JSON list of C-alpha atoms in Angstrom, two decimals:
[
{"chain": "L", "resi": 623, "resn": "MET", "atom": "CA", "xyz": [13.36, -3.84, 24.53]},
{"chain": "L", "resi": 624, "resn": "ILE", "atom": "CA", "xyz": [15.79, -1.74, 22.47]},
{"chain": "L", "resi": 625, "resn": "GLY", "atom": "CA", "xyz": [16.17, 1.76, 21.41]},
{"chain": "L", "resi": 626, "resn": "ASN", "atom": "CA", "xyz": [18.73, 3.24, 18.89]},
{"chain": "L", "resi": 627, "resn": "ASP", "atom": "CA", "xyz": [19.51, 6.30, 17.23]},
{"chain": "L", "resi": 628, "resn": "ALA", "atom": "CA", "xyz": [19.44, 7.47, 14.02]},
{"chain": "L", "resi": 629, "resn": "PRO", "atom": "CA", "xyz": [22.24, 9.32, 12.61]},
{"chain": "L", "resi": 630, "resn": "ALA", "atom": "CA", "xyz": [21.99, 12.77, 10.96]},
{"chain": "L", "resi": 631, "resn": "TRP", "atom": "CA", "xyz": [22.94, 11.20, 7.70]},
{"chain": "L", "resi": 632, "resn": "MET", "atom": "CA", "xyz": [19.18, 9.56, 7.62]},
{"chain": "L", "resi": 633, "resn": "GLY", "atom": "CA", "xyz": [17.50, 12.76, 7.09]},
{"chain": "L", "resi": 634, "resn": "THR", "atom": "CA", "xyz": [16.44, 15.88, 8.80]},
{"chain": "L", "resi": 635, "resn": "LEU", "atom": "CA", "xyz": [15.55, 14.98, 12.69]},
{"chain": "L", "resi": 636, "resn": "VAL", "atom": "CA", "xyz": [12.72, 15.52, 14.28]},
{"chain": "L", "resi": 637, "resn": "HIS", "atom": "CA", "xyz": [10.92, 14.35, 17.22]},
{"chain": "L", "resi": 638, "resn": "GLY", "atom": "CA", "xyz": [10.38, 11.48, 17.14]},
{"chain": "L", "resi": 639, "resn": "ASN", "atom": "CA", "xyz": [12.44, 10.09, 14.13]},
{"chain": "L", "resi": 640, "resn": "ALA", "atom": "CA", "xyz": [15.73, 10.14, 16.15]},
{"chain": "L", "resi": 641, "resn": "MET", "atom": "CA", "xyz": [15.20, 7.44, 17.67]},
{"chain": "L", "resi": 642, "resn": "ASP", "atom": "CA", "xyz": [13.05, 4.16, 17.92]},
{"chain": "L", "resi": 643, "resn": "ILE", "atom": "CA", "xyz": [11.99, 1.80, 20.55]},
{"chain": "L", "resi": 644, "resn": "GLY", "atom": "CA", "xyz": [11.92, -1.96, 20.08]},
{"chain": "L", "resi": 645, "resn": "VAL", "atom": "CA", "xyz": [10.03, -4.46, 22.12]},
{"chain": "L", "resi": 646, "resn": "GLU", "atom": "CA", "xyz": [9.97, -8.23, 21.32]},
{"chain": "L", "resi": 647, "resn": "LEU", "atom": "CA", "xyz": [7.11, -10.30, 23.08]},
{"chain": "L", "resi": 648, "resn": "ASP", "atom": "CA", "xyz": [6.93, -13.68, 23.51]},
{"chain": "L", "resi": 649, "resn": "THR", "atom": "CA", "xyz": [4.09, -14.58, 22.05]},
{"chain": "L", "resi": 650, "resn": "HIS", "atom": "CA", "xyz": [2.01, -13.41, 19.12]},
{"chain": "L", "resi": 651, "resn": "ALA", "atom": "CA", "xyz": [-0.81, -12.76, 21.06]},
{"chain": "L", "resi": 652, "resn": "GLU", "atom": "CA", "xyz": [0.90, -10.63, 23.50]},
{"chain": "L", "resi": 653, "resn": "ALA", "atom": "CA", "xyz": [2.40, -8.70, 20.51]},
{"chain": "L", "resi": 654, "resn": "ASP", "atom": "CA", "xyz": [-0.83, -8.10, 18.29]},
{"chain": "L", "resi": 655, "resn": "ARG", "atom": "CA", "xyz": [-2.15, -6.92, 21.82]},
{"chain": "L", "resi": 656, "resn": "ILE", "atom": "CA", "xyz": [0.68, -4.61, 22.23]},
{"chain": "L", "resi": 657, "resn": "PHE", "atom": "CA", "xyz": [0.95, -3.22, 18.71]},
{"chain": "L", "resi": 658, "resn": "ALA", "atom": "CA", "xyz": [-2.92, -2.45, 18.86]},
{"chain": "L", "resi": 659, "resn": "ALA", "atom": "CA", "xyz": [-3.03, -0.70, 21.72]},
{"chain": "L", "resi": 660, "resn": "LEU", "atom": "CA", "xyz": [-0.25, 1.16, 20.12]},
{"chain": "L", "resi": 661, "resn": "SER", "atom": "CA", "xyz": [-2.18, 2.01, 16.74]},
{"chain": "L", "resi": 662, "resn": "GLU", "atom": "CA", "xyz": [-4.61, 3.57, 18.82]},
{"chain": "L", "resi": 663, "resn": "GLY", "atom": "CA", "xyz": [-4.15, 7.63, 17.33]},
{"chain": "L", "resi": 664, "resn": "ALA", "atom": "CA", "xyz": [-1.15, 6.48, 15.43]},
{"chain": "L", "resi": 665, "resn": "ASN", "atom": "CA", "xyz": [0.19, 5.75, 12.09]},
{"chain": "L", "resi": 666, "resn": "VAL", "atom": "CA", "xyz": [0.95, 2.57, 10.95]},
{"chain": "L", "resi": 667, "resn": "GLU", "atom": "CA", "xyz": [4.14, 2.30, 8.52]},
{"chain": "L", "resi": 668, "resn": "TYR", "atom": "CA", "xyz": [3.96, -1.85, 8.68]},
{"chain": "L", "resi": 669, "resn": "PRO", "atom": "CA", "xyz": [0.75, -3.85, 9.85]},
{"chain": "L", "resi": 670, "resn": "PHE", "atom": "CA", "xyz": [2.26, -6.06, 12.37]},
{"chain": "L", "resi": 671, "resn": "GLN", "atom": "CA", "xyz": [2.32, -9.76, 10.35]},
{"chain": "L", "resi": 672, "resn": "GLU", "atom": "CA", "xyz": [4.26, -12.71, 9.25]},
{"chain": "L", "resi": 673, "resn": "MET", "atom": "CA", "xyz": [7.67, -12.17, 7.15]},
{"chain": "L", "resi": 674, "resn": "PHE", "atom": "CA", "xyz": [9.46, -14.36, 5.41]},
{"chain": "L", "resi": 675, "resn": "ASP", "atom": "CA", "xyz": [11.52, -15.76, 8.20]},
{"chain": "L", "resi": 676, "resn": "GLY", "atom": "CA", "xyz": [7.95, -16.94, 10.07]},
{"chain": "L", "resi": 677, "resn": "ASN", "atom": "CA", "xyz": [8.25, -14.43, 12.91]},
{"chain": "L", "resi": 678, "resn": "TYR", "atom": "CA", "xyz": [5.93, -11.29, 13.44]},
{"chain": "L", "resi": 679, "resn": "PHE", "atom": "CA", "xyz": [6.95, -7.94, 13.41]},
{"chain": "L", "resi": 680, "resn": "GLY", "atom": "CA", "xyz": [5.06, -4.23, 12.73]},
{"chain": "L", "resi": 681, "resn": "SER", "atom": "CA", "xyz": [6.08, -0.87, 13.10]},
{"chain": "L", "resi": 682, "resn": "LEU", "atom": "CA", "xyz": [3.91, 2.43, 13.78]},
{"chain": "L", "resi": 683, "resn": "VAL", "atom": "CA", "xyz": [4.60, 5.91, 14.58]},
{"chain": "L", "resi": 684, "resn": "ASP", "atom": "CA", "xyz": [2.69, 6.72, 17.91]},
{"chain": "L", "resi": 685, "resn": "LYS", "atom": "CA", "xyz": [0.07, 9.80, 18.75]},
{"chain": "L", "resi": 686, "resn": "PHE", "atom": "CA", "xyz": [3.06, 11.66, 20.77]},
{"chain": "L", "resi": 687, "resn": "GLY", "atom": "CA", "xyz": [5.60, 10.76, 17.28]},
{"chain": "L", "resi": 688, "resn": "THR", "atom": "CA", "xyz": [7.65, 8.06, 18.57]},
{"chain": "L", "resi": 689, "resn": "GLN", "atom": "CA", "xyz": [8.84, 5.25, 17.05]},
{"chain": "L", "resi": 690, "resn": "TRP", "atom": "CA", "xyz": [8.23, 1.53, 17.44]},
{"chain": "L", "resi": 691, "resn": "LEU", "atom": "CA", "xyz": [9.31, -1.64, 15.85]},
{"chain": "L", "resi": 692, "resn": "VAL", "atom": "CA", "xyz": [7.09, -4.03, 17.82]},
{"chain": "L", "resi": 693, "resn": "SER", "atom": "CA", "xyz": [8.01, -8.09, 17.05]},
{"chain": "L", "resi": 694, "resn": "CYS", "atom": "CA", "xyz": [7.03, -11.40, 18.45]},
{"chain": "L", "resi": 695, "resn": "PRO", "atom": "CA", "xyz": [9.40, -15.26, 17.20]},
{"chain": "L", "resi": 696, "resn": "GLY", "atom": "CA", "xyz": [6.77, -17.03, 14.82]},
{"chain": "L", "resi": 697, "resn": "PRO", "atom": "CA", "xyz": [5.37, -20.56, 15.85]},
{"chain": "L", "resi": 698, "resn": "SER", "atom": "CA", "xyz": [8.33, -22.84, 16.40]}
]
């Protein structure tokens, strides 16, 4: 899990966009399950899917206004 903040130059900060929480899971199934659970009532900004490098990634703002980044490695 990783958390980081957003500097003021990135725009107006409101609850939820001043930071994000990133989680990297071990398996695609686990990451897909977590992303689906967080997606309930959320605004999905980037659907959980395979990226250009073979890893999986998705982002959303949950029903409480918190930004989440979910990822997992692709098949080896």
